[in-house]
PDB file of C-alpha atoms in Angstrom:
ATOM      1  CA  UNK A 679      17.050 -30.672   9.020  1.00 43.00           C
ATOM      2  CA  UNK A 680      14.314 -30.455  11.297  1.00 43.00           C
ATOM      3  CA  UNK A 681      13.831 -32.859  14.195  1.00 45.00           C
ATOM      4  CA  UNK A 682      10.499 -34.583  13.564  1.00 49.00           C
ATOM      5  CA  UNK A 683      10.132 -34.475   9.930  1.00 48.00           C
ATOM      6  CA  UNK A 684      13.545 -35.239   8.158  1.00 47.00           C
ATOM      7  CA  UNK A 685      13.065 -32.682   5.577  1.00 43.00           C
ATOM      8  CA  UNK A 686      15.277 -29.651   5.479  1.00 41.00           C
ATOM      9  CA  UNK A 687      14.288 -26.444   7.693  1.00 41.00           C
ATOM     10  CA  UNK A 688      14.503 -24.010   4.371  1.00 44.00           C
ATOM     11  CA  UNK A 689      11.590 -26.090   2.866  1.00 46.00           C
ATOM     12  CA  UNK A 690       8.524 -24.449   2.133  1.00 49.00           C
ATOM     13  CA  UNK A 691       6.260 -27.281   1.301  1.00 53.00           C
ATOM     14  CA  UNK A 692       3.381 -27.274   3.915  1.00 51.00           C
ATOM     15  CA  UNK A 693       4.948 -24.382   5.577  1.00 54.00           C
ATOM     16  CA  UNK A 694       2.329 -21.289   6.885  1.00 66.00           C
ATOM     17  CA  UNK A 695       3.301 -18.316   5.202  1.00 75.00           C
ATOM     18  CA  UNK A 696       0.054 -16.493   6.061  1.00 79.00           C
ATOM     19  CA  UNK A 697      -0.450 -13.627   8.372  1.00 82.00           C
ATOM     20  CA  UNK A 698      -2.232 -13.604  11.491  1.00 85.00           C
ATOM     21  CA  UNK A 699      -4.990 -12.310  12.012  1.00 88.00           C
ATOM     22  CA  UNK A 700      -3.528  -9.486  14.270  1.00 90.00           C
ATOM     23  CA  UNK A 701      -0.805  -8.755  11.756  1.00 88.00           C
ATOM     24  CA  UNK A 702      -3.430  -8.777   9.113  1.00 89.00           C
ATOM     25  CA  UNK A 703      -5.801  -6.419  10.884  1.00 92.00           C
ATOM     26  CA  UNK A 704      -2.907  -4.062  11.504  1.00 93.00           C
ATOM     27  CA  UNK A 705      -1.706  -4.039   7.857  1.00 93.00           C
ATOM     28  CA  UNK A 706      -5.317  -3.574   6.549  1.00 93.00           C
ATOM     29  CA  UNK A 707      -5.665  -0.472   8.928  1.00 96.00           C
ATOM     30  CA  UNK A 708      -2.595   1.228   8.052  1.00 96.00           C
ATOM     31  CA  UNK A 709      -3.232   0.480   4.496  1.00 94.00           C
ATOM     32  CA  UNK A 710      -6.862   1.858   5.107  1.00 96.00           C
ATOM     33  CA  UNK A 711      -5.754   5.007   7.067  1.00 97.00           C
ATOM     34  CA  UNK A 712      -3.277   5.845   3.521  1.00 97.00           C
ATOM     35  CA  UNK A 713      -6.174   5.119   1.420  1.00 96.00           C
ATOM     36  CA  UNK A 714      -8.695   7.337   3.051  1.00 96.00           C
ATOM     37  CA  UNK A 715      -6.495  10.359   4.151  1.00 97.00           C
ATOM     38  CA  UNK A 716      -5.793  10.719   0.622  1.00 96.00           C
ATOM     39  CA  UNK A 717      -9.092  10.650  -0.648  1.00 95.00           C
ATOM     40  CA  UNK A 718     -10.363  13.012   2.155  1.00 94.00           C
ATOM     41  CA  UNK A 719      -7.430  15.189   0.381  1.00 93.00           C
ATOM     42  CA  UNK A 720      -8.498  14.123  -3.260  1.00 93.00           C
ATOM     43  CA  UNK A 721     -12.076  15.250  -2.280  1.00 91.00           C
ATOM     44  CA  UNK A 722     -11.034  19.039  -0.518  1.00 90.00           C
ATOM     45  CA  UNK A 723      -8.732  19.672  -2.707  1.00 89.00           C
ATOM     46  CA  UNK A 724     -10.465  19.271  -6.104  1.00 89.00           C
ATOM     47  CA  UNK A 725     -14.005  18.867  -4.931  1.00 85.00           C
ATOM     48  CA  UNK A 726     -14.293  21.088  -1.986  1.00 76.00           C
ATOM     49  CA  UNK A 727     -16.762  23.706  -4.110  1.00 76.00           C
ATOM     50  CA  UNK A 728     -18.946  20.436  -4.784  1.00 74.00           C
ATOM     51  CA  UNK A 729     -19.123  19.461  -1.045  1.00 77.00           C
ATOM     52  CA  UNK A 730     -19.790  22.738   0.041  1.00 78.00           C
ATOM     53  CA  UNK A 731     -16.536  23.863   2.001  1.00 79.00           C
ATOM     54  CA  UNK A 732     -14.932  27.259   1.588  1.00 82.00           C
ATOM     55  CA  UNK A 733     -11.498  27.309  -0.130  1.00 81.00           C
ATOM     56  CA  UNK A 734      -9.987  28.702   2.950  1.00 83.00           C
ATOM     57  CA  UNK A 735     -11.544  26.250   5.422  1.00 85.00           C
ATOM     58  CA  UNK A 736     -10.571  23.020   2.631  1.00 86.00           C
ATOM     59  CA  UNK A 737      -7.254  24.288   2.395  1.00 88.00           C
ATOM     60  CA  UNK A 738      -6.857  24.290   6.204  1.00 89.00           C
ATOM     61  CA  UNK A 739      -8.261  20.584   6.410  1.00 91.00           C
ATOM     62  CA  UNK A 740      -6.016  19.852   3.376  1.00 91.00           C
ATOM     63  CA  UNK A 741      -2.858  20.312   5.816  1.00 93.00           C
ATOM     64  CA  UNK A 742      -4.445  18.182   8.480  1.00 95.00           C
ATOM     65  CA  UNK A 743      -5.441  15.121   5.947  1.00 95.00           C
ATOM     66  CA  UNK A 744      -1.639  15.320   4.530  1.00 94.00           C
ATOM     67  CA  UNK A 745      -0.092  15.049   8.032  1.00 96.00           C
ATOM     68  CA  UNK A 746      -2.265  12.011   9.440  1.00 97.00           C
ATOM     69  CA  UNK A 747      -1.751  11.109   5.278  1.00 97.00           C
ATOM     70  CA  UNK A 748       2.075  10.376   6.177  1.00 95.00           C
ATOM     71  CA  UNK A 749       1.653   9.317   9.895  1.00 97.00           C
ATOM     72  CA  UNK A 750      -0.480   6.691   8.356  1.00 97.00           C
ATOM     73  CA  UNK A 751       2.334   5.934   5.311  1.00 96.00           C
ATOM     74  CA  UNK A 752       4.920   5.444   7.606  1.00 96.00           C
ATOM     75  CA  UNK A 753       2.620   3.204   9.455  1.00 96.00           C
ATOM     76  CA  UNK A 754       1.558   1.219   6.557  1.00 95.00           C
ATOM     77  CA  UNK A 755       5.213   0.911   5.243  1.00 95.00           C
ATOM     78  CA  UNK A 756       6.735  -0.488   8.624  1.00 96.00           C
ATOM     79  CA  UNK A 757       3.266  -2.820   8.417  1.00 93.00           C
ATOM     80  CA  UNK A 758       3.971  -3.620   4.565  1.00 92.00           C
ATOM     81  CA  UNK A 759       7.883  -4.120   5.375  1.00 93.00           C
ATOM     82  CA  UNK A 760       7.496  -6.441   8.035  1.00 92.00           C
ATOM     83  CA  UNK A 761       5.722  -9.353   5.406  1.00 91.00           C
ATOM     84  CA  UNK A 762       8.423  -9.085   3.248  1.00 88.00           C
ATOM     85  CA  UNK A 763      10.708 -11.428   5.711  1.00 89.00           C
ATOM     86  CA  UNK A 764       8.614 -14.207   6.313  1.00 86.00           C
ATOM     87  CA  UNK A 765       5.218 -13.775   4.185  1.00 89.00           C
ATOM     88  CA  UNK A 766       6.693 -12.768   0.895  1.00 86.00           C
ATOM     89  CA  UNK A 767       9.969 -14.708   0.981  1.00 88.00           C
ATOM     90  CA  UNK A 768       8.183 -17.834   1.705  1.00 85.00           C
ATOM     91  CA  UNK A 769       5.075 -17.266  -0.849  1.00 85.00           C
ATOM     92  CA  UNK A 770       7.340 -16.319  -3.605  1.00 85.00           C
ATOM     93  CA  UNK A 771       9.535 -19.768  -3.001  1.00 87.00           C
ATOM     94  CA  UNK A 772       6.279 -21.646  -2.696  1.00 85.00           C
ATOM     95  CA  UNK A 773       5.312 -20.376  -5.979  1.00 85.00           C
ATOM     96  CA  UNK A 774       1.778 -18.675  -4.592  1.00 83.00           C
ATOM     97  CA  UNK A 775       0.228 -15.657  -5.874  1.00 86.00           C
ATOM     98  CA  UNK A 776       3.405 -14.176  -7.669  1.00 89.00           C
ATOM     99  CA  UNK A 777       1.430 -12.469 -10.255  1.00 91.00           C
ATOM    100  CA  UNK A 778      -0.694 -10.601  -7.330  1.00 90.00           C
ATOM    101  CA  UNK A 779       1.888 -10.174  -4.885  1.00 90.00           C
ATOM    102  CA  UNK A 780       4.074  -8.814  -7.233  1.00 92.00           C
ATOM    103  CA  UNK A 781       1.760  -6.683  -8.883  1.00 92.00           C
ATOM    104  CA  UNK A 782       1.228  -5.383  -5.072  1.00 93.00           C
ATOM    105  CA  UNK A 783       4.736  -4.375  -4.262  1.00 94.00           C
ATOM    106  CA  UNK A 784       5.168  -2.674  -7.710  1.00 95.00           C
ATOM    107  CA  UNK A 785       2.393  -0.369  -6.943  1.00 95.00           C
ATOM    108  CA  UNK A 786       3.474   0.170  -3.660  1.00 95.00           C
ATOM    109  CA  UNK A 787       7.041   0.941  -4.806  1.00 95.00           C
ATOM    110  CA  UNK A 788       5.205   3.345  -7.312  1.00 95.00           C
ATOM    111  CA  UNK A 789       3.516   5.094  -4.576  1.00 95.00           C
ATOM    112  CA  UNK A 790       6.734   5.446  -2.743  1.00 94.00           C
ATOM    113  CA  UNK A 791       8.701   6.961  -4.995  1.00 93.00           C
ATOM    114  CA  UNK A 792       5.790   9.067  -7.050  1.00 92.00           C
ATOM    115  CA  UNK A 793       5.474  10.382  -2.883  1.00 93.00           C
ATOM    116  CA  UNK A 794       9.040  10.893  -2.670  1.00 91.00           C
ATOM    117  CA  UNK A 795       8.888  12.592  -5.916  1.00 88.00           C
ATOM    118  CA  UNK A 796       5.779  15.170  -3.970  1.00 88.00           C
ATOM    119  CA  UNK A 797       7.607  15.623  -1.386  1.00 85.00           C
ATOM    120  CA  UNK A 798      10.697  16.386  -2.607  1.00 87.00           C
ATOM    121  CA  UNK A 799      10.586  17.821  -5.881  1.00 80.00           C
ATOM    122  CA  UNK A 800      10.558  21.581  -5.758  1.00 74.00           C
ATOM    123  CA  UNK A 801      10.329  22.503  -9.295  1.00 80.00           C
ATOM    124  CA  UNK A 802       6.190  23.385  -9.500  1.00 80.00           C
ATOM    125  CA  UNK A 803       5.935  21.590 -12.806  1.00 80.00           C
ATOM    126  CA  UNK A 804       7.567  17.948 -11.445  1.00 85.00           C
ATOM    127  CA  UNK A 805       5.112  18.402  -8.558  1.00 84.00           C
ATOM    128  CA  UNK A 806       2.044  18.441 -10.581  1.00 85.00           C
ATOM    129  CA  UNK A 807       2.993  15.108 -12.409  1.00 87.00           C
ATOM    130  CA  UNK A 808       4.048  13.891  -9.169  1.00 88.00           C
ATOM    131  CA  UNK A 809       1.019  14.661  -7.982  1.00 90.00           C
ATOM    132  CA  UNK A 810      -1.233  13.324 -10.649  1.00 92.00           C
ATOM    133  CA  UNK A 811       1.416  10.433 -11.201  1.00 93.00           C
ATOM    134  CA  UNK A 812       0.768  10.179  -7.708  1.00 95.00           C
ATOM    135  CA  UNK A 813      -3.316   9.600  -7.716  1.00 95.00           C
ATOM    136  CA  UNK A 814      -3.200   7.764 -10.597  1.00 95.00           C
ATOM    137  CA  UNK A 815      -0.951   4.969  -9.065  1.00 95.00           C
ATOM    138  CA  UNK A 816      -3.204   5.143  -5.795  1.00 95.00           C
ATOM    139  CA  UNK A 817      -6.033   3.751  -7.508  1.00 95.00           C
ATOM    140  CA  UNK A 818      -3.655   0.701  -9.193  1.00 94.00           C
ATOM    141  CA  UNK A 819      -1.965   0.097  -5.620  1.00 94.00           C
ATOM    142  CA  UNK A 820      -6.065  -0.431  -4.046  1.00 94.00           C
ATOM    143  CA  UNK A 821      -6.904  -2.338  -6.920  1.00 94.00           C
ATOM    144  CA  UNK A 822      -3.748  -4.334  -6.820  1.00 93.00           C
ATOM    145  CA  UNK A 823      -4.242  -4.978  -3.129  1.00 91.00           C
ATOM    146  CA  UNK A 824      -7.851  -6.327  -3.216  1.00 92.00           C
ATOM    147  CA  UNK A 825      -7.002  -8.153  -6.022  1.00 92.00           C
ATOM    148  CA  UNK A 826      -4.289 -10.112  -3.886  1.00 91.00           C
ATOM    149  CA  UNK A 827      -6.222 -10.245  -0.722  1.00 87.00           C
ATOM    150  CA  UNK A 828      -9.041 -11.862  -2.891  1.00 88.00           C
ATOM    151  CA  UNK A 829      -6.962 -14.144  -4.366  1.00 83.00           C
ATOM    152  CA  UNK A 830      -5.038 -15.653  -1.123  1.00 75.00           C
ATOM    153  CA  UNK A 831      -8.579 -15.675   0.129  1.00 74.00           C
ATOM    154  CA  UNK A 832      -9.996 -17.989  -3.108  1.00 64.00           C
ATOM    155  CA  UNK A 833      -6.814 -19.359  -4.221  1.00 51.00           C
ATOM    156  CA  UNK A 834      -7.405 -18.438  -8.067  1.00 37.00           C
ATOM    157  CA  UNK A 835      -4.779 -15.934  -8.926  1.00 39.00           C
ATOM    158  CA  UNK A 836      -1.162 -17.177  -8.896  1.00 41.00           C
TER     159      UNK A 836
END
């Protein structure tokens, strides 16, 4: 029980499971930084004749997008792990935005293990599925997150 109001300190009616605005910021960057490396990848890698960049030249920038690519994942993962405590625990028991929030963390679970699966599968023909599995889900996982950002920001989408 808590002092001044009686009710039990478990509850989470009226109780401010949002992020600050610090914690916010730093979650959007590091969710950003993933985002962007990989479509700066996306774009050498398949595009890099369009753009006008040697093959030699994209495939050296290729290795520099894919290590600030996982600096910024294991940013965005210790970012992404530290709402799941506090912010998602206390959403999920207050009933708001399940369908979103969940639909987040399933994508982002997807991208996990679909990266796992890249950077750990050695057979060449598990990589390329892993690989398109992998930028497939990457669109559903930025979808899914400005869908739930949008909706704790309206308050439409439970």
């Amino acid at each position: 029980m808590t002092a001044q109001s009686g009710t039990p300190a478990h509850t989470v009616r009226g109780a401010s499971f949002g992020l600050s605005r610090g914690h916010r910021h730093w979650l959007y960057r590091a969710m950003l930084a993933v985002a962007l490396t990989g479509l700066v990848w996306m774009v050498l890698h398949y595009g890099h004749g369009l753009i006008g960049v040697d093959g030699h030249a994209a495939r050296s920038a290729e290795a520099w997008c894919m290590k600030l690519h996982g600096a910024a994942v294991m940013a965005a993962l210790v970012a992404f792990g530290s709402v799941l405590p506090h912010h998602v625990r206390l959403a999920w028991r207050a009933g708001r935005h399940r369908r979103s929030g969940a639909g987040l963390i399933s994508a982002v679970l997807a991208m996990v293990l679909t990266g796992y699966g890249l950077y750990y599968l050695g057979d060449e023909d598990w990589h390329d599925y892993a690989s398109w599995s992998h930028q497939a889900v990457a669109a559903l996982a930025v979808a899914a997150c400005l869908i739930h950002v949008r909706s704790s920001r309206k308050g439409r989408i439970r």
